[in-house]
Amino acid sequence: MKLRLECVKDVLEELEELPIGSHNLTAFQKSIEKHGEDDVLYTLVKLSEAEYINADVRRTMDGCPHIGGIFDLTFAGHEFLNIIRPPKIWERVKCAAGKGGTVCLKVVGDIAFELLREQMRSQMSLRQHLFRFWG
């Protein structure tokens, strides 16, 4: 299966909105409707492996993943989501990640961080320019 960026973002955002406690796959109804149950399950497993979420993931005898509970975002998960959340950043990240042909969450986070840093520098420069002009 492929790890789909849109599904990653949607699942993280949906988990962030859930109340504290243990949830199962059916709690991700919006993401399932948009991406399908298999993609959401796969995404949750990979987010757990990447330590972006706290979840009880096990494998059945035939190797299929089973999630006993999905609890919350980790600190790293919150940071990743906050970096990719701004719509302008997200669109640029998807464009940059798409050119590479593969999805690596670490690289996606790095790209988003650099784009966010660039945006903040630009805003700071504009503020300094306006302050000099009007100050």
Tab-separated table of C-alpha atoms in Angstrom:
chain	number	residue	atom	x	y	z
A	1	MET	CA	0.000	0.000	0.000
A	2	LYS	CA	1.003	3.596	-0.468
A	3	LEU	CA	1.133	6.157	2.300
A	4	ARG	CA	-0.968	9.037	1.028
A	5	LEU	CA	-0.147	12.540	2.236
A	6	GLU	CA	-3.726	13.794	2.167
A	7	CYS	CA	-4.820	10.843	4.281
A	8	VAL	CA	-1.998	11.478	6.770
A	9	LYS	CA	-3.062	15.094	7.231
A	10	ASP	CA	-6.768	14.253	7.453
A	11	VAL	CA	-6.214	11.467	10.014
A	12	LEU	CA	-3.992	13.661	12.198
A	13	GLU	CA	-6.496	16.511	12.100
A	14	GLU	CA	-9.369	14.181	12.923
A	15	LEU	CA	-7.486	12.600	15.829
A	16	GLU	CA	-6.656	16.042	17.177
A	17	GLU	CA	-10.386	16.809	17.390
A	18	LEU	CA	-11.313	13.609	19.265
A	19	PRO	CA	-11.750	13.740	23.041
A	20	ILE	CA	-9.041	12.210	25.191
A	21	GLY	CA	-9.422	8.445	25.571
A	22	SER	CA	-9.259	5.283	23.533
A	23	HIS	CA	-10.776	5.245	20.040
A	24	ASN	CA	-11.093	2.632	17.339
A	25	LEU	CA	-10.936	2.878	13.576
A	26	THR	CA	-14.615	3.844	13.281
A	27	ALA	CA	-13.866	7.134	15.087
A	28	PHE	CA	-12.227	8.327	11.859
A	29	GLN	CA	-15.447	8.499	9.879
A	30	LYS	CA	-14.581	11.638	7.876
A	31	SER	CA	-11.234	10.214	6.836
A	32	ILE	CA	-12.758	6.817	6.001
A	33	GLU	CA	-15.434	8.445	3.837
A	34	LYS	CA	-12.774	10.437	1.984
A	35	HIS	CA	-9.970	7.852	1.694
A	36	GLY	CA	-11.447	4.417	2.446
A	37	GLU	CA	-11.041	2.179	5.483
A	38	ASP	CA	-7.921	0.376	4.230
A	39	ASP	CA	-5.999	3.611	3.596
A	40	VAL	CA	-6.994	5.041	6.992
A	41	LEU	CA	-5.979	1.840	8.787
A	42	TYR	CA	-2.664	1.756	6.937
A	43	THR	CA	-2.061	5.435	7.716
A	44	LEU	CA	-2.779	4.911	11.420
A	45	VAL	CA	-0.335	1.989	11.527
A	46	LYS	CA	2.391	4.036	9.832
A	47	LEU	CA	1.740	7.066	12.057
A	48	SER	CA	2.125	4.791	15.070
A	49	GLU	CA	5.377	3.369	13.687
A	50	ALA	CA	6.640	6.924	13.087
A	51	GLU	CA	5.674	7.767	16.690
A	52	TYR	CA	3.314	10.546	15.610
A	53	ILE	CA	0.393	8.900	17.423
A	54	ASN	CA	-0.042	6.733	20.490
A	55	ALA	CA	-1.885	3.579	19.485
A	56	ASP	CA	-2.056	-0.104	20.372
A	57	VAL	CA	-1.186	-1.756	17.056
A	58	ARG	CA	-0.889	-5.515	16.785
A	59	ARG	CA	-0.694	-8.025	13.962
A	60	THR	CA	-3.014	-10.972	13.491
A	61	MET	CA	-1.607	-14.413	12.690
A	62	ASP	CA	-1.869	-13.649	8.963
A	63	GLY	CA	0.056	-10.376	9.373
A	64	CYS	CA	-2.880	-7.989	9.079
A	65	PRO	CA	-2.759	-4.994	11.406
A	66	HIS	CA	-5.295	-4.681	14.197
A	67	ILE	CA	-5.635	-1.533	16.262
A	68	GLY	CA	-6.735	-2.138	19.840
A	69	GLY	CA	-6.932	1.565	20.616
A	70	ILE	CA	-5.923	4.937	19.232
A	71	PHE	CA	-5.230	7.369	22.021
A	72	ASP	CA	-3.732	10.695	20.970
A	73	LEU	CA	-1.084	12.582	19.047
A	74	THR	CA	2.445	12.501	20.393
A	75	PHE	CA	4.398	15.714	20.806
A	76	ALA	CA	6.140	14.969	17.483
A	77	GLY	CA	2.718	14.385	15.898
A	78	HIS	CA	1.469	17.771	17.095
A	79	GLU	CA	4.609	19.468	15.793
A	80	PHE	CA	4.302	17.755	12.405
A	81	LEU	CA	0.624	18.683	12.096
A	82	ASN	CA	1.247	22.289	13.118
A	83	ILE	CA	3.979	22.614	10.514
A	84	ILE	CA	1.844	21.216	7.660
A	85	ARG	CA	-1.447	22.833	8.748
A	86	PRO	CA	-1.244	26.248	6.991
A	87	PRO	CA	-2.998	25.837	3.611
A	88	LYS	CA	-0.311	27.694	1.635
A	89	ILE	CA	2.429	25.592	3.197
A	90	TRP	CA	0.460	22.381	2.623
A	91	GLU	CA	-0.087	23.099	-1.074
A	92	ARG	CA	3.609	23.837	-1.573
A	93	VAL	CA	4.602	20.718	0.385
A	94	LYS	CA	2.367	18.515	-1.764
A	95	CYS	CA	3.827	20.031	-4.901
A	96	ALA	CA	7.418	19.549	-3.697
A	97	ALA	CA	6.777	16.037	-2.372
A	98	GLY	CA	5.014	15.034	-5.577
A	99	LYS	CA	8.105	15.858	-7.638
A	100	GLY	CA	10.140	13.394	-5.589
A	101	GLY	CA	7.788	10.539	-6.381
A	102	THR	CA	7.777	9.091	-2.851
A	103	VAL	CA	6.389	10.052	0.513
A	104	CYS	CA	8.700	10.238	3.493
A	105	LEU	CA	7.105	11.902	6.497
A	106	LYS	CA	10.465	13.140	7.759
A	107	VAL	CA	11.186	14.802	4.425
A	108	VAL	CA	7.657	16.211	4.216
A	109	GLY	CA	8.113	17.709	7.687
A	110	ASP	CA	11.497	19.135	6.709
A	111	ILE	CA	10.080	20.677	3.530
A	112	ALA	CA	7.148	22.173	5.437
A	113	PHE	CA	9.459	23.519	8.145
A	114	GLU	CA	11.678	25.239	5.582
A	115	LEU	CA	8.655	26.700	3.772
A	116	LEU	CA	7.228	27.943	7.059
A	117	ARG	CA	10.591	29.454	8.012
A	118	GLU	CA	10.771	31.167	4.604
A	119	GLN	CA	7.245	32.549	5.057
A	120	MET	CA	8.057	33.849	8.537
A	121	ARG	CA	11.270	35.518	7.308
A	122	SER	CA	9.306	37.206	4.558
A	123	GLN	CA	6.696	38.465	7.021
A	124	MET	CA	9.387	39.717	9.405
A	125	SER	CA	11.154	41.517	6.558
A	126	LEU	CA	7.915	43.194	5.506
A	127	ARG	CA	7.197	44.294	9.078
A	128	GLN	CA	10.702	45.748	9.447
A	129	HIS	CA	10.320	47.549	6.131
A	130	LEU	CA	6.947	49.002	7.152
A	131	PHE	CA	8.288	49.983	10.571
A	132	ARG	CA	11.163	51.902	8.934
A	133	PHE	CA	8.770	53.493	6.455
A	134	TRP	CA	6.111	54.536	8.992
A	135	GLY	CA	8.328	54.713	12.116
